[in-house]
Short mmCIF file of C-alpha atoms in Angstrom, two decimals:
data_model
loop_
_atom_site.label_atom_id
_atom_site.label_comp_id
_atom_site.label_asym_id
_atom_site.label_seq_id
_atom_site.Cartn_x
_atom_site.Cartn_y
_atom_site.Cartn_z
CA UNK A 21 155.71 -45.82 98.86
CA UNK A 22 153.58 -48.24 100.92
CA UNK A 23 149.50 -48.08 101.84
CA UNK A 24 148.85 -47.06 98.21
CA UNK A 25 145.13 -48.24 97.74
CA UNK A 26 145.18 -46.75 93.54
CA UNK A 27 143.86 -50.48 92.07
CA UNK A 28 141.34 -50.45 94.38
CA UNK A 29 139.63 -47.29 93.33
CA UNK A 30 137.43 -46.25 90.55
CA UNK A 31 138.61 -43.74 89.16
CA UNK A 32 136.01 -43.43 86.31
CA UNK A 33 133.89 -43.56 89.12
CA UNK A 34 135.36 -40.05 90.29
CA UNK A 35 135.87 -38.44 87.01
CA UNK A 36 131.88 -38.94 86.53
CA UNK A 37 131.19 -37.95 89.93
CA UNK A 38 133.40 -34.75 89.18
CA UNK A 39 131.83 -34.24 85.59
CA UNK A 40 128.74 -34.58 87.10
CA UNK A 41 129.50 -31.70 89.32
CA UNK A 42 130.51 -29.26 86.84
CA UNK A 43 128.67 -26.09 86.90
CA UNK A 44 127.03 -25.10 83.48
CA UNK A 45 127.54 -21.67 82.09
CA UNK A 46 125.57 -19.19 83.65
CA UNK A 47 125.75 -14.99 83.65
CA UNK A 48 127.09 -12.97 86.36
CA UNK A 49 125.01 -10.37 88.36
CA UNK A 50 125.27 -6.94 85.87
CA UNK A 51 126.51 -4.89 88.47
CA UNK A 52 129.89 -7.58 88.60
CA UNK A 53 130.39 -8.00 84.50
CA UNK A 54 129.16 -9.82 81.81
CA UNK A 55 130.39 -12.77 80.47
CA UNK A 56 129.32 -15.26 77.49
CA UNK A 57 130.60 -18.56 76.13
CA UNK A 58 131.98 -19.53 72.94
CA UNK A 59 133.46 -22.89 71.38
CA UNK A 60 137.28 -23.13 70.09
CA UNK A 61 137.22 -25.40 67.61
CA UNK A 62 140.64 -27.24 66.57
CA UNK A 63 140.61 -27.95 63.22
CA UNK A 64 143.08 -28.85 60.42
CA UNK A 65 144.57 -25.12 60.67
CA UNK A 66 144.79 -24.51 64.19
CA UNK A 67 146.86 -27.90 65.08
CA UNK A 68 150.28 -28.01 66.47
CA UNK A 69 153.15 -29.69 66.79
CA UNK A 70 155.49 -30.34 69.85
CA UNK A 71 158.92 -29.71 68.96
CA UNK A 72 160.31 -30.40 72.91
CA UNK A 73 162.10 -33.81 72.94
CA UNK A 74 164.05 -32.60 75.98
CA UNK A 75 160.65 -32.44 78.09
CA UNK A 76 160.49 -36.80 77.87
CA UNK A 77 157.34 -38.06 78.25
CA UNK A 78 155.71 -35.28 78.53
CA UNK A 79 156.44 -34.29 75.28
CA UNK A 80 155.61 -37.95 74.07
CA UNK A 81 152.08 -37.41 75.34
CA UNK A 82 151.77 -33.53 74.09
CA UNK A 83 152.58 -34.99 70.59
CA UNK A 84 149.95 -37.67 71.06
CA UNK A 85 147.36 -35.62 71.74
CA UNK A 86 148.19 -33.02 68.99
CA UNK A 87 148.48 -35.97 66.55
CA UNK A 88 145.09 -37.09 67.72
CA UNK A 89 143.63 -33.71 67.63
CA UNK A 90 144.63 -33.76 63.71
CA UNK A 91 143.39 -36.67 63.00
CA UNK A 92 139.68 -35.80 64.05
CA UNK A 93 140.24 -32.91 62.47
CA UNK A 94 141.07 -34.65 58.94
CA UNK A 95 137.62 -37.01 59.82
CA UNK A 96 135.65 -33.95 59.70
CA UNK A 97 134.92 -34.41 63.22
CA UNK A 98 137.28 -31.79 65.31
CA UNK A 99 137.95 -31.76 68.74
CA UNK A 100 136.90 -28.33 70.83
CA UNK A 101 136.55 -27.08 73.86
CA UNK A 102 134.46 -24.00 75.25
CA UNK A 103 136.02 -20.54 76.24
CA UNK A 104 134.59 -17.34 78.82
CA UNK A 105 134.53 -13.90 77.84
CA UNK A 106 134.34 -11.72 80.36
CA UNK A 107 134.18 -7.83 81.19
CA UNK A 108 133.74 -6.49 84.24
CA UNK A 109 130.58 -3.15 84.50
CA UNK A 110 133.44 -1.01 86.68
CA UNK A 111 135.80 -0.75 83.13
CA UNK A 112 136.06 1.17 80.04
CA UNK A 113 133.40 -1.43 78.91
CA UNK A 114 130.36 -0.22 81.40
CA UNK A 115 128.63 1.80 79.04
CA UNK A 116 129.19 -0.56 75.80
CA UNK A 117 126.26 -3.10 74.64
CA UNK A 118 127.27 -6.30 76.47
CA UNK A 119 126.70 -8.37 73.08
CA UNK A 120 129.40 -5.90 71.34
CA UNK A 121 132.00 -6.47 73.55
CA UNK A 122 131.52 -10.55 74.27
CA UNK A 123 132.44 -12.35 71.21
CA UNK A 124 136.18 -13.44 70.70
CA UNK A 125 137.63 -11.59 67.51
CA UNK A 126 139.66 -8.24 68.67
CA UNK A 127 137.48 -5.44 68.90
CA UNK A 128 140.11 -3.02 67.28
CA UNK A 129 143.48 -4.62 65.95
CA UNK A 130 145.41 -3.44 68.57
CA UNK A 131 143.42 -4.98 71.58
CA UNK A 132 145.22 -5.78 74.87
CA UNK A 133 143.60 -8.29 76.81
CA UNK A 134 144.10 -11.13 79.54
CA UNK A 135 144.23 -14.67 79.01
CA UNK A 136 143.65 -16.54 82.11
CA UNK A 137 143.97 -19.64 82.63
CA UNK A 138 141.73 -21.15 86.05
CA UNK A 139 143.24 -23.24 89.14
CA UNK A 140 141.63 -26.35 91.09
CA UNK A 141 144.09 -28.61 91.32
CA UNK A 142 143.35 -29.14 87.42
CA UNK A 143 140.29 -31.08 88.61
CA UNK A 144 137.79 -29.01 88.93
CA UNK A 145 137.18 -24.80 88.75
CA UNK A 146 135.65 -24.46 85.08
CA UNK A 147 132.95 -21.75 85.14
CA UNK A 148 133.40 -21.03 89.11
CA UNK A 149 131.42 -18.26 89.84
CA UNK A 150 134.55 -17.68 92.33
CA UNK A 151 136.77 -17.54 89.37
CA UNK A 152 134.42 -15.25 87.42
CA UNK A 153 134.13 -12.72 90.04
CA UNK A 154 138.11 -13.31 90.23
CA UNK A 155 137.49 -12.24 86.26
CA UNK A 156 135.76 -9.70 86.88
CA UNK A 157 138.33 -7.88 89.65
CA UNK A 158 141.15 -8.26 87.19
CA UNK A 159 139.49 -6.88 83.98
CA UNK A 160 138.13 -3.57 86.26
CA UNK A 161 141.66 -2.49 87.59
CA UNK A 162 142.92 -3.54 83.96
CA UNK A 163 140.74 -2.14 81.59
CA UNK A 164 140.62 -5.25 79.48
CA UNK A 165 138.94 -8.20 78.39
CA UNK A 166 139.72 -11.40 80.12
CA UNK A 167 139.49 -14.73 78.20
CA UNK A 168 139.33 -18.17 80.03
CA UNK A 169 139.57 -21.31 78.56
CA UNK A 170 137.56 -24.67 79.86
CA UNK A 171 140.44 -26.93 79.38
CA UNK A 172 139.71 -30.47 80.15
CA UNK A 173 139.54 -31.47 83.54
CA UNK A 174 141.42 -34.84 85.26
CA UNK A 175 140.87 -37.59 86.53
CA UNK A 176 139.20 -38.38 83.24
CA UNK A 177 142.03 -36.20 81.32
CA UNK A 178 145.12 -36.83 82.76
CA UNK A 179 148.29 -34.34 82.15
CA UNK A 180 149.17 -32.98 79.65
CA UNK A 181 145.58 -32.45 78.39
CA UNK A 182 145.32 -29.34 80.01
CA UNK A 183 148.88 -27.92 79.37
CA UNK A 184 147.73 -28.50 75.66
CA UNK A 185 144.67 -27.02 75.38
CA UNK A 186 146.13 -24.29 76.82
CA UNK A 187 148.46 -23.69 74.58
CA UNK A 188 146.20 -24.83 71.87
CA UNK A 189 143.85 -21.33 73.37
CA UNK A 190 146.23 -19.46 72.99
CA UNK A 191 147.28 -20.63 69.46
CA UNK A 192 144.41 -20.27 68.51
CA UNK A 193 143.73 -16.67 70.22
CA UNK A 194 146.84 -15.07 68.05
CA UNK A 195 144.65 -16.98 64.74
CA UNK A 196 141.98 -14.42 65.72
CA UNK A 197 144.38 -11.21 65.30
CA UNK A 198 145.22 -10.50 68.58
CA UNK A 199 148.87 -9.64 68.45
CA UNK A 200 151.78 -11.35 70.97
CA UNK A 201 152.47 -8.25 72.99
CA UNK A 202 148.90 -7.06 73.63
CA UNK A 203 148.19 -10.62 75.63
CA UNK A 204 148.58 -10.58 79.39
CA UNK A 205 148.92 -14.34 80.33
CA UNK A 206 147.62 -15.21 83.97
CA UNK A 207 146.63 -17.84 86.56
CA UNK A 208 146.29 -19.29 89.88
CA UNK A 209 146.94 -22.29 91.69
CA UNK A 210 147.33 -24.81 88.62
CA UNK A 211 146.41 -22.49 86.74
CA UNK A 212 149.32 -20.76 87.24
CA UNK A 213 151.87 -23.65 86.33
CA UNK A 214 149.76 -23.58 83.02
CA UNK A 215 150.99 -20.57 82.24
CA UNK A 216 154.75 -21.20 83.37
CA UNK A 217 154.11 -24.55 80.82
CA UNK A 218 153.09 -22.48 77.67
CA UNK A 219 155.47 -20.22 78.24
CA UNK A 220 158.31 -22.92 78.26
CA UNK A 221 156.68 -24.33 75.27
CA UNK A 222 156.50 -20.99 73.34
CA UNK A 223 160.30 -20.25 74.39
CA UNK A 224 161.48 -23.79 73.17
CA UNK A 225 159.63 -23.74 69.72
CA UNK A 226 160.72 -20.17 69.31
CA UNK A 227 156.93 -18.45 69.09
CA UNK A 228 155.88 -15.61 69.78
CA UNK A 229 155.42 -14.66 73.65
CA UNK A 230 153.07 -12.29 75.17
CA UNK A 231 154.26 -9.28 76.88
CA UNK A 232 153.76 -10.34 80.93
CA UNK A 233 152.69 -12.81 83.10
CA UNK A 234 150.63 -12.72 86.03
CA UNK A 235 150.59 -15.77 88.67
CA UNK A 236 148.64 -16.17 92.01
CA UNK A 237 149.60 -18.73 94.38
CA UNK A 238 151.20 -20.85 91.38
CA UNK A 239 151.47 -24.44 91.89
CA UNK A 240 155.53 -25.00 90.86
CA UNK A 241 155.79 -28.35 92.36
CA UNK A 242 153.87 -31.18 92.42
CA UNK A 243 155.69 -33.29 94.56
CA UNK A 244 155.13 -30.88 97.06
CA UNK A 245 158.76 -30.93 98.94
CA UNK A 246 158.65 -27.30 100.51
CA UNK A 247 158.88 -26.99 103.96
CA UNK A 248 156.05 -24.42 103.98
CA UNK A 249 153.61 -28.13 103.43
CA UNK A 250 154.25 -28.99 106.81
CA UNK A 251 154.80 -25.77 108.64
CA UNK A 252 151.87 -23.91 107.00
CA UNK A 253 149.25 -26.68 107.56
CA UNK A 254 147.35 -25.13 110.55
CA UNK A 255 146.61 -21.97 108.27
CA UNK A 256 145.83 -23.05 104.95
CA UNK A 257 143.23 -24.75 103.84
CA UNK A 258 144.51 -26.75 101.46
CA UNK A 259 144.87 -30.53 102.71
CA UNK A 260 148.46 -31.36 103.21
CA UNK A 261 147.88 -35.51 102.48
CA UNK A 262 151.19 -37.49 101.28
CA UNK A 263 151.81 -38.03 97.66
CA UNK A 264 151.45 -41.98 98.09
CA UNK A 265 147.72 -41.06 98.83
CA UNK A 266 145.74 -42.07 95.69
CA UNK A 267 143.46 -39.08 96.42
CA UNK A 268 146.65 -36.36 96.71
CA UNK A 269 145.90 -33.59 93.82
CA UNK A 270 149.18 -34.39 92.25
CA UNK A 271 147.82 -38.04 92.12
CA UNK A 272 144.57 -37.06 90.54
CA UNK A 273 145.71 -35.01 88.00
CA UNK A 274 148.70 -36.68 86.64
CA UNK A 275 148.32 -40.78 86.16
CA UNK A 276 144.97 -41.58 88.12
CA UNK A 277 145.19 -44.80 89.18
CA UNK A 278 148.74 -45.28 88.87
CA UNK A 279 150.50 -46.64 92.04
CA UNK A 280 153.04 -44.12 93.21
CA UNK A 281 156.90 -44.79 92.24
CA UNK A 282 160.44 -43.56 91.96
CA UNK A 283 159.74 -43.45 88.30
CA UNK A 284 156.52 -41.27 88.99
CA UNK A 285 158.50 -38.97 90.83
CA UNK A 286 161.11 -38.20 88.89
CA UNK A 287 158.46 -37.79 85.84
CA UNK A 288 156.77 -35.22 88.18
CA UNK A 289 160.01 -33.34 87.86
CA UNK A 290 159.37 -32.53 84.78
CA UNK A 291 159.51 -28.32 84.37
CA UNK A 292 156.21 -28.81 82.13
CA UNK A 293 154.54 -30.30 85.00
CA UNK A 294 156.72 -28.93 87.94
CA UNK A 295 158.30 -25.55 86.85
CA UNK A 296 160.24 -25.01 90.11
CA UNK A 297 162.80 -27.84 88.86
CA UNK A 298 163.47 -26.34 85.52
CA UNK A 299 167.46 -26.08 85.19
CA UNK A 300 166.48 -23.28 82.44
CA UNK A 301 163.96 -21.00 83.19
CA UNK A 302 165.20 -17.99 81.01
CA UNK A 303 163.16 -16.06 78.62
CA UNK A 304 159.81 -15.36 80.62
CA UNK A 305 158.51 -12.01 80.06
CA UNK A 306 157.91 -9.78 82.79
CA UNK A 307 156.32 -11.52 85.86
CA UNK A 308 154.18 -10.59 88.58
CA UNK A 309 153.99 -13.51 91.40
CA UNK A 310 151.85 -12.85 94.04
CA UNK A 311 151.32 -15.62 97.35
CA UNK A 312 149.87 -15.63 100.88
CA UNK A 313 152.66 -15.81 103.77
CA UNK A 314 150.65 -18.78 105.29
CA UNK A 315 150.24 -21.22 102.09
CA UNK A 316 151.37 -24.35 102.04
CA UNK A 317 152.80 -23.58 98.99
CA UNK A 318 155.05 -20.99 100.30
CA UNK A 319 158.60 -22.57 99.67
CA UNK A 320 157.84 -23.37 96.41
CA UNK A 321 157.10 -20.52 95.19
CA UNK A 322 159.45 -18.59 96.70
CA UNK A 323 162.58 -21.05 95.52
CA UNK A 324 160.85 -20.96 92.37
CA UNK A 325 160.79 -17.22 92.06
CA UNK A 326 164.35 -17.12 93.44
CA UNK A 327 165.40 -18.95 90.36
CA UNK A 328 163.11 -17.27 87.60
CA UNK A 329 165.25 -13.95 89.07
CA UNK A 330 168.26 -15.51 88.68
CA UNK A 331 167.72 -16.73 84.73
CA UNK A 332 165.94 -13.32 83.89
CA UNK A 333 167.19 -9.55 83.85
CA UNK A 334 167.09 -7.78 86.87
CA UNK A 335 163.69 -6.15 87.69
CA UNK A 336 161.27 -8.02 85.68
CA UNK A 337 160.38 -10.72 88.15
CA UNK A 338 158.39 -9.27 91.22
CA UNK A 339 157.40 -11.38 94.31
CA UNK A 340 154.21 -9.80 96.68
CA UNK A 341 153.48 -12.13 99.53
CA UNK A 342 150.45 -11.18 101.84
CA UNK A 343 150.28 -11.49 105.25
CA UNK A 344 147.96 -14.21 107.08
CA UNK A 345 146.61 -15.05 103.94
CA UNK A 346 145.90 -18.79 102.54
CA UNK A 347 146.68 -20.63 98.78
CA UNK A 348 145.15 -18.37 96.23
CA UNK A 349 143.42 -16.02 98.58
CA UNK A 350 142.46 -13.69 95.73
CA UNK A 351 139.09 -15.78 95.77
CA UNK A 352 137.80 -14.43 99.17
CA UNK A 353 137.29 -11.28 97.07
CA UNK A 354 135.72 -9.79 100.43
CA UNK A 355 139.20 -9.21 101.93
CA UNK A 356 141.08 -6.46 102.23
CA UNK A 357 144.39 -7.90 100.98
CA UNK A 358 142.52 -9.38 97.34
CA UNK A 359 141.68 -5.83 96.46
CA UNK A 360 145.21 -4.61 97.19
CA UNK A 361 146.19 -7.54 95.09
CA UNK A 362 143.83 -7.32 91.80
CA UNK A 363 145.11 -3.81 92.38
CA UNK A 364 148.32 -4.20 92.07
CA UNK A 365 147.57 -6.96 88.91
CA UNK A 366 145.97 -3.66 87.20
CA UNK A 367 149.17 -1.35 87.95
CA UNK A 368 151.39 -4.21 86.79
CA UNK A 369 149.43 -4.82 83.50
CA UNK A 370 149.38 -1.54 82.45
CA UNK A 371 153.14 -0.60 83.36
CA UNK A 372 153.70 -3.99 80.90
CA UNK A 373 151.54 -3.97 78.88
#
């Protein structure tokens, strides 16, 4: 708990240095996919309410942030952040006009499509070209659209901002006619504890769920305890830096600023935030986990899997882990191993959904 330098920095500092850094939307190459942007806006109709007392403060902030959501909305002056559409040229899509097939209401009331939600450490990773071409892979051995909210990014928006407008996307996603069952919910890294979170959330309050998950290198614990942190770190290349450094990603994302604590730990325990301590982590849909053997994430996922088994009915929770590969190695799209995994994400989609 010592040598924590957090008053010291600016942290406004970083989140414009970050915001500043933020790639603008731009199209792919047409022989990847196409891909446009569109706005969610979140007014008076489209607002929520937490209902999860038994998340803590978590579920104090959630509530905060939908209360202040509704208020700008009642000003006239709603809140809204931007969303990717995205089809890849190798799908059933290749021969349609781009424009058709690139807005965000269903094309036919019976649509199946992915909502993916991006990793990077919930810092950064909005509009990656990485992550598009990641798009791209994943709506070709699919078949299907693949929607990708810009949630707000930390420092500057701490958690749960982006566990909200998450939720909030996909909310707002079922508003447009898609139906519960035709959605395919996925992510990586952060992305894919987003996805853990809304599903929690959707569970609790008794909504709707969509029919699968997919998750690729999930971040399940932010304090990081596996031993897979310390024996992995020559092969990853994630930096392995302890949590009482201000700049740690779990530090960045979740109370910038803050000095670490007991207190901050045990809020990190939080299943919203840290899914692999969940004491109840029944009623997922089916689940396709996929990891690298040399991640320094390894542990976690793998106790967290261990228990998501255990909770769920036998054969709906399935574990690939991929030799010498590193945290979320789908993005080196070049190897070998990501095309067995995107895949095996198309196989798994279809057989669920």
């Amino acid at each position: 708990m010592t040598n924590d330098t957090s008053p010291m920095i600016d942290f406004a500092f970083v989140a414009d240095y970050i915001a500043m850094n933020n790639l603008p939307n731009r199209p792919l190459q047409p022989n990847i996919g196409y891909n446009q942007e569109h706005n969610i806006v979140f007014n008076t109709s489209s607002c929520v309410e937490y209902n999860v007392p038994h998340y803590g403060l978590s579920s104090d902030k959630l509530n905060q942030m939908a209360a202040s959501d509704k208020q700008l909305a009642q000003m006239g002056r709603p809140r809204s952040i931007s969303c990717q559409v995205l089809v890849s040229t190798q799908s059933e899509f290749a021969d349609c006009n781009p424009n058709g097939v690139l807005g965000m209401d269903p094309l036919h009331p019976h649509e199946r499509i992915i909502l993916y939600f991006h990793g990077g450490a919930y810092c950064v990773g909005e509009r990656s070209l990485t992550h598009m071409h990641v798009y791209a892979h994943i709506s070709r051995t699919t078949g299907r659209r693949v929607f990708s909210p810009n949630y707000r990014l930390a420092p500057r928006h701490g958690f749960p901002s982006q566990l909200h407008d998450c939720y909030m996307t996909y909310k707002y996603i079922l508003s447009l006619g898609f139906e519960p069952q035709n959605i395919v919910l996925a992510g990586d890294s952060a992305g894919g504890a987003l996805v853990i979170g809304v599903l929690l959330l959707l569970r609790d309050m008794k909504c709707s769920s969509p029919s699968a998950a997919v998750l690729v290198s999930p971040w399940v614990d932010a304090t990081c305890s596996g031993d897979s942190w310390t024996r992995n770190q020559q092969f990853d290349y994630l930096p392995a830096l302890p949590l009482n450094d201000p700049f740690h990603p779990t530090r960045m994302f979740y109370d910038a600023g803050r000095k670490f604590s007991p207190t901050m730990l045990e809020e990190l325990q939080c299943p919203l935030v840290s899914p692999v301590f969940g004491s109840d982590l029944s009623g997922m849909p089916p689940m396709l986990v996929q990891m690298g053997r040399n991640e320094l994430l390894h542990d976690d996922i793998e106790k967290f899997v261990t228990k998501v088994k255990h909770d769920n009915k036998q054969g709906s929770v399935f574990l690939e882990t991929y030799e010498h590969m590193p945290h979320v190695f789908v993005l080196f799209d070049f190897a070998d191993a990501a095309q067995r995994a995107f895949s095996s994400i198309g196989s798994f989609v279809r057989e669920h959904n």
